[in-house]
Amino acid sequence: MKKAWYKEGVVYQIYPRSFKDSNNDGIGDLKGIIEKLDYLKELGIDIIWLSPIYESPLDDNGYDVSDYRAILKDFGTMEDFKKLVKEVHNRGMRIILDMVINHTSSEHKFFKEALSDVNSKYRDWYFFKKGKKNKLPNNWTSFFGGKAWTYNKQTDDYYLHLFAPSQPDLNWENEEVKKEFKDVLKFWLDEGVDGFRLDVINILSKREGLPNGKKRLALTGKEHYVNGPKMHQILQELNEDVFNKYDCFTVGETVLIDTKEALKYTGGDKRELDMLFSFEHTSVDTINNKWFIRKFRPYHLKKVLDKYQETLNNKGWNTLFFENHDQPRVVSRWGDTKDYYKESAKLLATILFFQQGTPFIYQGQEIAMTNADFKELDEYKDVETHNIYKLGREVFHFTHKRMMKKIKYMSRDNARTPMQWDDSKNAGFSKGTPWIRVNSNYKKINVKNNIKDKDSVYHYYKKIFALRKKYPVIVYGDYKPLFKKSRYLYAYERTLDNNSLIVISNFSKKQRKFPKLNLDDYKVILQNYKTLDNNYLKPYEARVYLKTK
Ligand code: ISL
Ligand code: CA
């Protein structure tokens, strides 16, 4: 398999608003990130991914960009950014930016011009359409719930937004749109960034004429834009004209895809995406839509992850992730925060980060931060959370209690509470008032305590990252699931040359018999309990065995 630095590295996602506030205005910033670079280096991070830092009215916390070449004032200046890139590179790390090119903010000057002037060339940069007899142009619905069209009085027509009304979709059929965004990408590559995470990249190409979609509970219309007609072509073009000219990589955020598509994007003859995020495994505790939650079964997770490993194995390339700024905290979601907090957090790291692919962790995951402990709806800040609450109450007539339960489990704000650095005021995130409330468990769960405690989740993550550097079998080895049918055992083997690595774990609360496996020439290189029993696996026990020869 072709080797590459971005396959060997570990990526750490920073949500700048919530990472570290250097000037105590309650908002994390670039200088705050610079302060913490040594911490990231020490943890074993190779690549930093920043959620959007561009100018934005912040309706969707920066995923609504109003100037793609300017830094949001809350976060600092272009000088701060240049310094950040330099400091990252000085430490032998790399940095990638989040690029949102499916839509701009409605405050972007292109869109404002399109809204106010029927003759503006920018009208064709977006999707404006007349309604039919007081009806919307089509029946598509938005990712955040509700209709995907908003009326504009000045031009007496509607514009398309697959996310919030403040995020109008761009028309990628328009050659000038392509040119503009190729220039934006080059602008940042010339500033020294090492690649991009491409936001909702597989919905750029919409079917001509924007036909009605099949009616669904959620995302009516998706068959007309998910992996749309020109999608592969657009990506190939971006590579030829931009990415291939730099030593950089891309990770695509691809929604609603399957393994077949994932292979096309990452394993085709022509370069499209170097790797991608699929959300099939983060949907195993839901039905159809993230707000219809069902009981989590480890077996379902294993099945999906195995499928990706087996399909992409040595052909495409996987990302390995459980958390990001849109997902709940994994230890709250699939671990056991009550009785096996540390053990389950470590098990979750073990089963994932020894698979084939590039590991991505989200800030705070390395200290097993938990979901937000908000009680009131106003404590949540996320536009999606508030939309869904409204929709649930008004359209589905769900009770307040029922909606709050869903939000508590699934809200994106679970991941967006401030990073917990220490036990001082506001967890050491800021001396001012944080833009979103700090989790009240920060006196216990914080970086300082984790570093002090040799048995902490932090040290466990650090060990995993060090092992990945030491043994190429972890990065490039073949993947083979073991005990595939088992409902509680999560086990697999990786092989490369004469090396074999076996992960074996008990993803359940009960003690289990150790399975039949010949481990004669193997030694244990990682374990999440102090003592090992030859006959049993304890609750959430995970071990990694290695044979080299
Ligand atoms: O929240 C989700 C996953 O559980 C998704 O529906 C999410 O909205 C989708 O994956 C797209 O996410 C990306 O684009 C959005 C932005 O709000 C998200 O933060 C971003 O990750 C629009 O730009
Ligand atoms: Ca600040």
Coordinates of C-alpha atoms and ligand atoms in Angstrom, one line a residue:
M1 CA 0.0 0.0 0.0
K2 CA 1.1 3.5 -0.7
K3 CA 2.6 5.1 2.4
A4 CA 1.9 8.7 3.3
W5 CA 2.5 11.0 6.3
Y6 CA -1.2 11.6 6.7
K7 CA -1.8 7.9 7.0
E8 CA 0.8 7.6 9.8
G9 CA -0.2 10.7 11.7
V10 CA -2.8 11.2 14.5
V11 CA -5.2 14.1 14.0
Y12 CA -6.5 16.3 16.8
Q13 CA -9.6 18.4 16.2
I14 CA -9.8 21.7 17.8
Y15 CA -13.1 23.6 18.2
P16 CA -11.4 27.0 18.6
R17 CA -14.3 28.7 20.5
S18 CA -14.1 26.1 23.3
F19 CA -10.4 25.3 23.4
K20 CA -8.5 28.0 25.2
D21 CA -9.3 31.7 25.8
S22 CA -6.1 33.8 25.9
N23 CA -7.7 37.2 26.5
N24 CA -10.5 36.3 28.8
D25 CA -13.4 37.4 26.7
G26 CA -15.0 34.0 27.2
I27 CA -14.2 32.8 23.7
G28 CA -11.3 30.5 22.8
D29 CA -8.9 32.0 20.3
L30 CA -5.7 31.4 18.1
K31 CA -3.3 32.6 20.8
G32 CA -5.0 30.2 23.2
I33 CA -4.2 27.4 20.7
I34 CA -0.6 28.5 20.5
E35 CA -0.3 28.2 24.3
K36 CA -1.4 24.6 24.1
L37 CA 0.8 23.3 21.3
D38 CA 3.3 21.8 23.6
Y39 CA 0.5 19.9 25.3
L40 CA -0.6 18.5 21.9
K41 CA 3.0 17.6 20.9
E42 CA 3.5 15.8 24.2
L43 CA 0.3 13.8 23.7
G44 CA 1.7 12.5 20.4
I45 CA -0.4 14.6 17.9
D46 CA 0.9 15.0 14.4
I47 CA -1.8 17.0 12.7
I48 CA -4.1 19.6 14.0
W49 CA -7.5 20.3 12.4
L50 CA -9.2 23.6 13.2
S51 CA -12.9 24.0 12.9
P52 CA -13.7 27.1 10.9
I53 CA -11.8 30.3 11.9
Y54 CA -13.0 32.6 9.1
E55 CA -15.1 35.6 9.4
S56 CA -18.7 34.6 10.1
P57 CA -21.9 35.9 11.7
L58 CA -21.8 32.7 13.8
D59 CA -25.3 31.5 13.2
D60 CA -23.7 28.0 12.9
N61 CA -20.5 28.7 14.8
G62 CA -18.4 29.4 11.8
Y63 CA -19.9 26.8 9.4
D64 CA -21.5 29.9 7.9
V65 CA -18.6 31.8 6.3
S66 CA -18.9 35.4 5.3
D67 CA -15.3 36.0 4.2
Y68 CA -13.1 33.0 3.3
R69 CA -9.9 35.0 3.4
A70 CA -10.3 36.7 6.8
I71 CA -9.9 35.5 10.4
L72 CA -12.9 36.0 12.7
K73 CA -12.0 38.8 15.1
D74 CA -13.1 36.7 18.1
F75 CA -10.2 34.3 17.2
G76 CA -7.5 36.9 16.5
T77 CA -5.8 38.3 13.4
M78 CA -4.0 37.0 10.3
E79 CA -0.8 37.7 12.2
D80 CA -1.9 35.3 14.9
F81 CA -2.7 32.7 12.3
K82 CA 0.7 33.0 10.6
K83 CA 2.3 32.6 14.0
L84 CA 0.2 29.6 14.7
V85 CA 1.2 27.9 11.5
K86 CA 4.8 28.6 12.2
E87 CA 4.7 27.4 15.7
V88 CA 2.9 24.2 14.6
H89 CA 5.5 23.5 12.0
N90 CA 8.4 24.3 14.3
R91 CA 7.2 21.5 16.5
G92 CA 7.1 19.1 13.6
M93 CA 3.4 19.0 13.5
R94 CA 1.0 20.0 10.6
I95 CA -2.2 21.9 10.5
I96 CA -5.4 21.6 8.4
L97 CA -8.3 23.9 8.0
D98 CA -12.0 23.2 7.8
M99 CA -13.4 24.4 4.5
V100 CA -17.1 25.0 4.0
I101 CA -17.8 25.2 0.2
N102 CA -21.2 23.7 -0.1
H103 CA -22.7 27.0 1.2
T104 CA -21.7 30.4 2.3
S105 CA -23.2 32.5 5.0
S106 CA -26.2 34.6 4.0
E107 CA -24.0 37.6 5.1
H108 CA -21.4 36.9 2.5
K109 CA -21.2 39.7 0.0
F110 CA -21.9 37.4 -2.9
F111 CA -25.2 36.4 -1.5
K112 CA -26.2 39.8 -0.3
E113 CA -25.7 41.1 -3.8
A114 CA -27.7 38.1 -5.2
L115 CA -30.5 38.9 -2.8
S116 CA -30.9 42.5 -3.7
D117 CA -30.3 42.6 -7.4
V118 CA -32.1 40.4 -10.0
N119 CA -29.5 41.1 -12.5
S120 CA -26.5 40.3 -10.4
K121 CA -24.2 37.6 -11.7
Y122 CA -24.1 36.2 -8.2
R123 CA -27.7 35.0 -8.6
D124 CA -26.4 32.0 -10.5
W125 CA -23.8 31.3 -7.8
Y126 CA -26.7 30.1 -5.7
F127 CA -30.0 28.4 -6.3
F128 CA -32.8 30.9 -6.7
K129 CA -36.2 29.6 -8.0
K130 CA -39.7 30.8 -8.3
G131 CA -42.3 28.9 -6.4
K132 CA -45.2 27.3 -8.1
K133 CA -48.6 28.7 -7.1
N134 CA -47.7 29.7 -3.6
K135 CA -45.7 26.5 -3.2
L136 CA -42.0 26.1 -2.7
P137 CA -39.9 25.2 -5.7
N138 CA -39.6 21.6 -4.5
N139 CA -40.2 19.5 -1.4
W140 CA -36.6 19.2 -0.1
T141 CA -36.1 19.5 3.6
S142 CA -33.1 20.7 5.5
F143 CA -30.5 18.8 7.6
F144 CA -31.5 21.0 10.6
G145 CA -35.2 20.1 10.2
G146 CA -37.8 22.1 8.3
K147 CA -38.0 23.3 4.6
A148 CA -34.9 23.8 2.5
W149 CA -36.2 27.0 0.9
T150 CA -36.6 30.6 2.1
Y151 CA -38.5 33.3 0.4
N152 CA -36.7 36.5 -0.6
K153 CA -39.1 39.4 -1.0
Q154 CA -36.8 41.6 -3.1
T155 CA -36.5 39.2 -5.9
D156 CA -39.8 37.4 -5.3
D157 CA -38.4 34.0 -5.3
Y158 CA -36.9 31.3 -3.0
Y159 CA -33.3 30.2 -2.3
L160 CA -32.1 26.8 -1.4
H161 CA -30.4 26.0 1.9
L162 CA -29.8 22.4 2.9
F163 CA -28.8 23.7 6.3
A164 CA -30.0 26.8 8.1
P165 CA -31.6 29.7 6.1
S166 CA -28.4 31.6 6.9
Q167 CA -26.4 29.0 4.9
P168 CA -27.5 29.3 1.2
D169 CA -26.1 26.5 -1.0
L170 CA -23.7 27.3 -3.7
N171 CA -24.2 26.3 -7.3
W172 CA -21.2 24.1 -8.3
E173 CA -22.4 24.0 -11.9
N174 CA -21.2 27.6 -12.2
E175 CA -17.6 27.8 -13.5
E176 CA -16.9 31.0 -11.6
V177 CA -17.9 29.4 -8.3
K178 CA -15.4 26.7 -9.0
K179 CA -12.7 29.2 -9.8
E180 CA -13.4 31.3 -6.7
F181 CA -13.1 28.4 -4.3
K182 CA -10.0 26.9 -6.0
D183 CA -8.5 30.3 -5.3
V184 CA -9.6 30.3 -1.7
L185 CA -8.0 26.8 -1.2
K186 CA -4.8 28.0 -2.8
F187 CA -4.8 31.1 -0.7
W188 CA -4.6 29.0 2.5
L189 CA -2.2 26.4 1.1
D190 CA 0.1 29.3 0.2
E191 CA -0.2 30.4 3.9
G192 CA 1.3 27.0 4.7
V193 CA -1.6 24.9 5.7
D194 CA -1.2 21.2 5.1
G195 CA -4.7 20.2 3.9
F196 CA -8.4 20.5 4.5
R197 CA -11.3 18.9 6.1
L198 CA -14.0 19.5 3.5
D199 CA -17.4 20.1 5.1
V200 CA -20.4 18.1 3.7
I201 CA -18.3 17.7 0.5
N202 CA -20.4 15.0 -1.1
I203 CA -23.6 17.1 -1.5
L204 CA -22.1 19.7 -3.8
S205 CA -23.6 18.4 -7.0
K206 CA -27.3 18.8 -7.2
R207 CA -29.4 17.1 -9.9
E208 CA -30.3 19.4 -12.7
G209 CA -33.8 21.0 -12.3
L210 CA -33.8 20.2 -8.6
P211 CA -36.7 17.7 -8.9
N212 CA -39.0 16.7 -6.0
G213 CA -37.7 13.9 -3.8
K214 CA -39.3 10.9 -2.4
K215 CA -41.2 11.9 0.8
R216 CA -39.3 10.9 3.9
L217 CA -39.3 11.5 7.6
A218 CA -36.1 13.3 7.2
L219 CA -34.1 14.8 4.3
T220 CA -36.6 14.6 1.6
G221 CA -34.7 15.2 -1.7
K222 CA -31.5 13.5 -0.6
E223 CA -31.4 11.2 -3.6
H224 CA -30.9 14.3 -5.8
Y225 CA -27.8 15.6 -4.1
V226 CA -26.0 13.0 -2.0
N227 CA -23.1 11.9 -4.2
G228 CA -24.8 13.9 -7.0
P229 CA -24.2 13.5 -10.7
K230 CA -21.0 15.6 -11.0
M231 CA -19.5 14.9 -7.6
H232 CA -16.6 12.7 -8.6
Q233 CA -15.8 15.0 -11.5
I234 CA -15.7 18.1 -9.2
L235 CA -13.3 16.4 -6.8
Q236 CA -11.0 15.2 -9.5
E237 CA -10.8 18.7 -10.8
L238 CA -10.0 20.2 -7.4
N239 CA -7.2 17.7 -7.1
E240 CA -5.8 18.4 -10.5
D241 CA -6.0 22.1 -10.2
V242 CA -5.2 22.6 -6.6
F243 CA -4.3 19.7 -4.2
N244 CA -1.9 17.9 -6.4
K245 CA 0.3 20.9 -6.6
Y246 CA 0.9 20.9 -2.8
D247 CA 2.1 18.4 -0.2
C248 CA -1.3 18.3 1.4
F249 CA -4.2 16.0 2.1
T250 CA -8.0 16.1 2.2
V251 CA -10.5 14.5 4.5
G252 CA -14.0 14.7 3.2
E253 CA -17.0 15.0 5.5
T254 CA -19.3 12.7 3.5
V255 CA -22.9 12.4 4.7
L256 CA -25.2 9.4 4.1
I257 CA -22.7 7.3 2.2
D258 CA -22.0 3.6 2.1
T259 CA -18.8 1.5 1.7
K260 CA -19.1 1.3 -2.0
E261 CA -19.1 5.1 -2.4
A262 CA -16.4 5.4 0.2
L263 CA -14.2 3.2 -1.9
K264 CA -14.9 5.3 -5.0
Y265 CA -13.9 8.5 -3.3
T266 CA -10.8 7.2 -1.6
G267 CA -9.6 4.3 -3.7
G268 CA -10.3 5.2 -7.4
D269 CA -7.7 5.6 -10.1
K270 CA -8.0 9.4 -9.9
R271 CA -7.3 11.2 -6.7
E272 CA -10.6 12.5 -5.1
L273 CA -10.5 12.4 -1.3
D274 CA -7.5 11.0 0.6
M275 CA -9.9 9.8 3.3
L276 CA -13.4 10.5 4.5
F277 CA -15.7 10.5 7.4
S278 CA -18.6 8.2 7.1
F279 CA -21.4 8.4 9.7
E280 CA -22.8 5.0 9.5
H281 CA -21.2 3.9 12.7
T282 CA -22.3 7.1 14.5
S283 CA -25.9 6.2 13.5
V284 CA -26.0 2.8 15.1
D285 CA -27.9 4.1 18.1
T286 CA -30.5 5.9 16.0
I287 CA -33.3 4.9 13.5
N288 CA -33.4 6.9 10.3
N289 CA -32.5 10.2 11.9
K290 CA -30.3 11.2 14.7
W291 CA -33.2 12.4 16.8
F292 CA -34.9 9.0 16.9
I293 CA -32.7 7.2 19.4
R294 CA -32.5 3.5 20.0
K295 CA -30.6 1.4 22.5
F296 CA -26.9 1.1 21.7
R297 CA -25.7 -2.4 21.0
P298 CA -21.9 -2.9 20.7
Y299 CA -22.6 -5.6 18.1
H300 CA -24.1 -3.0 15.7
L301 CA -21.1 -0.8 16.0
K302 CA -18.7 -3.6 15.4
K303 CA -20.6 -4.7 12.3
V304 CA -20.4 -1.3 10.7
L305 CA -16.8 -0.7 11.5
D306 CA -15.8 -4.2 10.3
K307 CA -17.6 -3.6 7.1
Y308 CA -15.6 -0.4 6.4
Q309 CA -12.4 -2.1 7.4
E310 CA -13.0 -5.1 5.2
T311 CA -14.1 -3.0 2.2
L312 CA -11.4 -0.3 2.3
N313 CA -8.7 -2.6 3.6
N314 CA -5.6 -1.9 1.4
K315 CA -7.8 -0.3 -1.3
G316 CA -9.1 3.0 0.1
W317 CA -8.3 4.6 3.4
N318 CA -10.4 4.9 6.5
T319 CA -10.6 7.6 9.2
L320 CA -11.0 6.3 12.7
F321 CA -13.2 8.5 14.8
F322 CA -16.0 8.5 17.4
E323 CA -16.2 12.1 18.3
N324 CA -16.2 15.5 16.6
H325 CA -18.0 18.8 17.2
D326 CA -21.3 17.4 16.1
Q327 CA -21.3 14.2 18.1
P328 CA -22.0 13.4 21.7
R329 CA -19.1 12.5 23.9
V330 CA -18.3 8.8 23.3
V331 CA -17.8 7.8 26.9
S332 CA -21.3 9.1 27.8
R333 CA -22.8 7.6 24.7
W334 CA -21.3 4.1 24.5
G335 CA -19.3 3.8 27.6
D336 CA -20.3 3.4 31.2
T337 CA -19.8 6.7 33.1
K338 CA -21.2 5.2 36.3
D339 CA -19.3 2.0 37.1
Y340 CA -16.6 1.7 34.5
Y341 CA -15.8 5.2 33.4
K342 CA -12.0 4.8 32.8
E343 CA -12.2 1.2 31.7
S344 CA -14.9 1.8 29.1
A345 CA -13.2 5.0 27.9
K346 CA -10.0 3.0 27.4
L347 CA -11.8 0.1 25.7
L348 CA -13.4 2.5 23.2
A349 CA -10.0 3.9 22.3
T350 CA -8.5 0.4 22.0
I351 CA -11.1 -1.1 19.7
L352 CA -10.9 1.9 17.3
F353 CA -7.3 3.1 17.2
F354 CA -5.7 -0.2 16.3
Q355 CA -7.8 -0.5 13.1
Q356 CA -6.5 0.5 9.7
G357 CA -6.9 4.2 9.0
T358 CA -6.0 7.7 10.3
P359 CA -7.1 8.3 13.9
F360 CA -9.0 11.5 14.7
I361 CA -9.6 12.6 18.2
Y362 CA -11.7 15.6 19.3
Q363 CA -10.5 18.0 22.0
G364 CA -11.2 16.5 25.4
Q365 CA -11.7 13.0 24.2
E366 CA -8.2 12.2 25.5
I367 CA -9.3 13.0 29.0
A368 CA -12.7 11.3 28.5
M369 CA -14.8 14.5 28.8
T370 CA -18.5 13.7 29.2
N371 CA -21.7 15.2 27.7
A372 CA -22.9 18.6 28.9
D373 CA -24.8 18.6 32.1
F374 CA -27.3 21.3 31.0
K375 CA -30.7 21.4 32.6
E376 CA -32.4 24.2 30.7
L377 CA -32.9 24.6 27.0
D378 CA -31.3 28.1 27.1
E379 CA -28.1 26.6 28.2
Y380 CA -27.8 25.1 24.8
K381 CA -26.5 27.4 22.1
D382 CA -26.6 25.3 19.0
V383 CA -28.8 26.4 16.1
E384 CA -29.6 22.7 15.3
T385 CA -30.7 22.0 18.9
H386 CA -33.1 24.9 19.0
N387 CA -34.5 24.1 15.6
I388 CA -35.1 20.5 16.5
Y389 CA -36.7 21.5 19.8
K390 CA -39.1 23.7 18.0
L391 CA -39.9 21.2 15.3
G392 CA -40.4 18.4 17.9
R393 CA -42.8 20.5 20.0
E394 CA -44.7 22.2 17.1
V395 CA -44.9 19.6 14.4
F396 CA -44.6 16.3 16.3
H397 CA -46.3 17.5 19.5
F398 CA -43.7 15.9 21.7
T399 CA -43.6 17.0 25.3
H400 CA -40.9 19.3 26.6
K401 CA -39.6 16.4 28.7
R402 CA -39.3 14.1 25.7
M403 CA -37.5 16.7 23.6
M404 CA -35.1 17.5 26.4
K405 CA -34.3 13.9 26.8
K406 CA -33.4 13.6 23.1
I407 CA -31.3 16.8 23.3
K408 CA -29.5 15.6 26.4
Y409 CA -28.4 12.5 24.5
M410 CA -27.7 14.0 21.0
S411 CA -27.2 17.7 21.1
R412 CA -24.0 18.9 19.3
D413 CA -23.4 21.1 22.4
N414 CA -22.4 18.0 24.3
A415 CA -19.1 18.3 22.5
R416 CA -18.8 22.0 22.6
T417 CA -18.5 22.8 26.3
P418 CA -15.1 24.3 27.2
M419 CA -12.0 22.2 27.3
Q420 CA -11.3 21.2 30.9
W421 CA -7.7 22.1 31.6
D422 CA -7.5 22.2 35.4
D423 CA -9.6 22.6 38.6
S424 CA -9.4 26.4 38.7
K425 CA -12.3 28.7 37.8
N426 CA -14.0 27.7 34.5
A427 CA -11.7 24.7 34.2
G428 CA -8.8 27.0 33.3
F429 CA -10.5 27.7 29.9
S430 CA -11.1 31.4 30.6
K431 CA -11.1 33.9 33.4
G432 CA -14.1 35.6 31.8
T433 CA -17.6 34.2 31.3
P434 CA -17.4 31.3 28.9
W435 CA -19.7 31.6 25.9
I436 CA -21.2 28.2 26.8
R437 CA -21.2 26.8 30.3
V438 CA -18.4 24.6 31.6
N439 CA -19.3 21.1 32.6
S440 CA -19.6 21.0 36.4
N441 CA -17.5 17.9 36.6
Y442 CA -14.3 19.8 35.7
K443 CA -12.8 19.6 39.2
K444 CA -12.4 15.9 38.7
I445 CA -12.2 15.5 34.9
N446 CA -9.4 17.8 33.7
V447 CA -6.1 17.7 31.9
K448 CA -4.1 18.5 35.1
N449 CA -5.5 15.5 37.0
N450 CA -5.1 13.3 34.0
I451 CA -1.4 14.1 33.6
K452 CA -0.8 13.5 37.3
D453 CA -2.6 10.1 37.4
K454 CA -0.4 7.6 35.6
D455 CA -3.4 5.3 35.1
S456 CA -5.5 8.0 33.4
V457 CA -7.3 7.9 30.1
Y458 CA -4.8 10.6 28.9
H459 CA -1.8 8.4 29.5
Y460 CA -3.6 5.5 27.8
Y461 CA -4.2 7.6 24.7
K462 CA -0.6 8.7 24.8
K463 CA 0.5 5.1 24.9
I464 CA -1.7 4.2 21.9
F465 CA -0.2 7.0 19.8
A466 CA 3.3 6.0 20.8
L467 CA 2.6 2.4 19.8
R468 CA 1.3 3.5 16.4
K469 CA 4.7 5.2 15.8
K470 CA 6.6 2.2 16.9
Y471 CA 4.8 -0.6 15.0
P472 CA 4.0 -0.1 11.3
V473 CA 1.6 -3.1 11.6
I474 CA -0.8 -0.8 13.4
V475 CA -0.9 1.7 10.5
Y476 CA -0.6 -0.5 7.5
G477 CA -1.4 -4.0 8.6
D478 CA -4.2 -6.1 7.0
Y479 CA -7.4 -6.2 9.0
K480 CA -9.2 -9.4 9.9
P481 CA -12.1 -9.5 12.3
L482 CA -12.1 -12.3 14.9
F483 CA -15.2 -13.8 16.6
K484 CA -17.2 -11.8 14.2
K485 CA -20.5 -13.2 15.4
S486 CA -19.9 -12.6 19.1
R487 CA -22.2 -10.0 20.7
Y488 CA -19.8 -8.8 23.3
L489 CA -16.3 -9.7 22.1
Y490 CA -14.7 -7.1 20.0
A491 CA -11.5 -8.7 18.5
Y492 CA -9.5 -8.5 15.4
E493 CA -6.1 -9.2 14.0
R494 CA -3.7 -7.0 12.0
T495 CA -0.9 -8.5 10.1
L496 CA 2.1 -7.0 8.2
D497 CA 5.1 -9.0 7.0
N498 CA 5.8 -11.3 10.0
N499 CA 4.1 -9.2 12.6
S500 CA 0.7 -10.0 14.0
L501 CA -1.3 -7.8 16.4
I502 CA -4.4 -8.9 18.1
V503 CA -6.9 -6.7 19.9
I504 CA -9.2 -8.5 22.2
S505 CA -11.9 -6.9 24.3
N506 CA -15.0 -7.5 26.2
F507 CA -17.5 -4.8 25.3
S508 CA -20.0 -5.5 28.1
K509 CA -20.5 -5.0 31.8
K510 CA -20.2 -8.7 32.6
Q511 CA -17.1 -10.8 33.2
R512 CA -16.6 -13.2 30.3
K513 CA -14.7 -16.3 29.6
F514 CA -11.4 -15.7 27.7
P515 CA -12.0 -17.0 24.1
K516 CA -10.0 -19.8 22.5
L517 CA -7.1 -18.2 20.8
N518 CA -3.5 -19.3 20.5
L519 CA -1.4 -16.5 21.9
D520 CA 1.8 -18.5 22.6
D521 CA 4.3 -16.2 21.0
Y522 CA 2.5 -13.0 21.8
K523 CA 3.2 -10.4 24.4
V524 CA 0.7 -7.9 25.8
I525 CA 1.6 -4.4 24.7
L526 CA -1.4 -2.6 26.1
Q527 CA -4.1 -3.4 28.8
N528 CA -6.7 -1.4 30.6
Y529 CA -6.6 -3.4 33.9
K530 CA -3.6 -3.8 36.2
T531 CA -3.8 -7.5 36.3
L532 CA -4.6 -10.1 33.6
D533 CA -6.5 -13.3 34.2
N534 CA -5.8 -16.1 31.7
N535 CA -9.3 -17.4 31.9
Y536 CA -11.5 -14.3 32.1
L537 CA -12.0 -10.9 30.6
K538 CA -13.3 -8.4 33.2
P539 CA -16.0 -5.8 32.3
Y540 CA -14.9 -3.5 29.5
E541 CA -11.5 -5.2 29.5
A542 CA -9.3 -4.6 26.5
R543 CA -5.9 -6.0 25.6
V544 CA -3.5 -5.7 22.7
Y545 CA -1.2 -8.6 21.9
L546 CA 1.8 -8.4 19.6
K547 CA 4.0 -11.0 17.9
T548 CA 7.0 -9.9 16.0
K549 CA 9.4 -12.1 14.2
Ligands
ISL1 O1 -25.0 16.8 13.1 C1 -24.9 15.9 12.3 C2 -24.4 14.6 12.5 O2 -24.9 14.0 13.6 C3 -25.1 16.1 10.8 O3 -26.4 16.1 10.4 C4 -24.4 17.4 10.4 O4 -25.1 18.5 10.3 C5 -23.8 17.0 9.0 O5 -23.0 16.0 9.3 C6 -23.0 18.2 8.4 O6 -22.1 18.7 9.3 C7 -21.3 19.7 8.9 O7 -21.9 20.8 8.2 C8 -22.8 21.6 8.9 C9 -22.3 22.1 10.2 O8 -23.3 22.6 11.0 C10 -21.6 21.0 11.0 O9 -21.1 21.5 12.2 C11 -20.6 20.4 10.1 O10 -19.8 19.4 10.7 C12 -23.2 22.7 8.0 O11 -22.0 23.4 7.6
CA2 CA -10.7 35.1 23.6

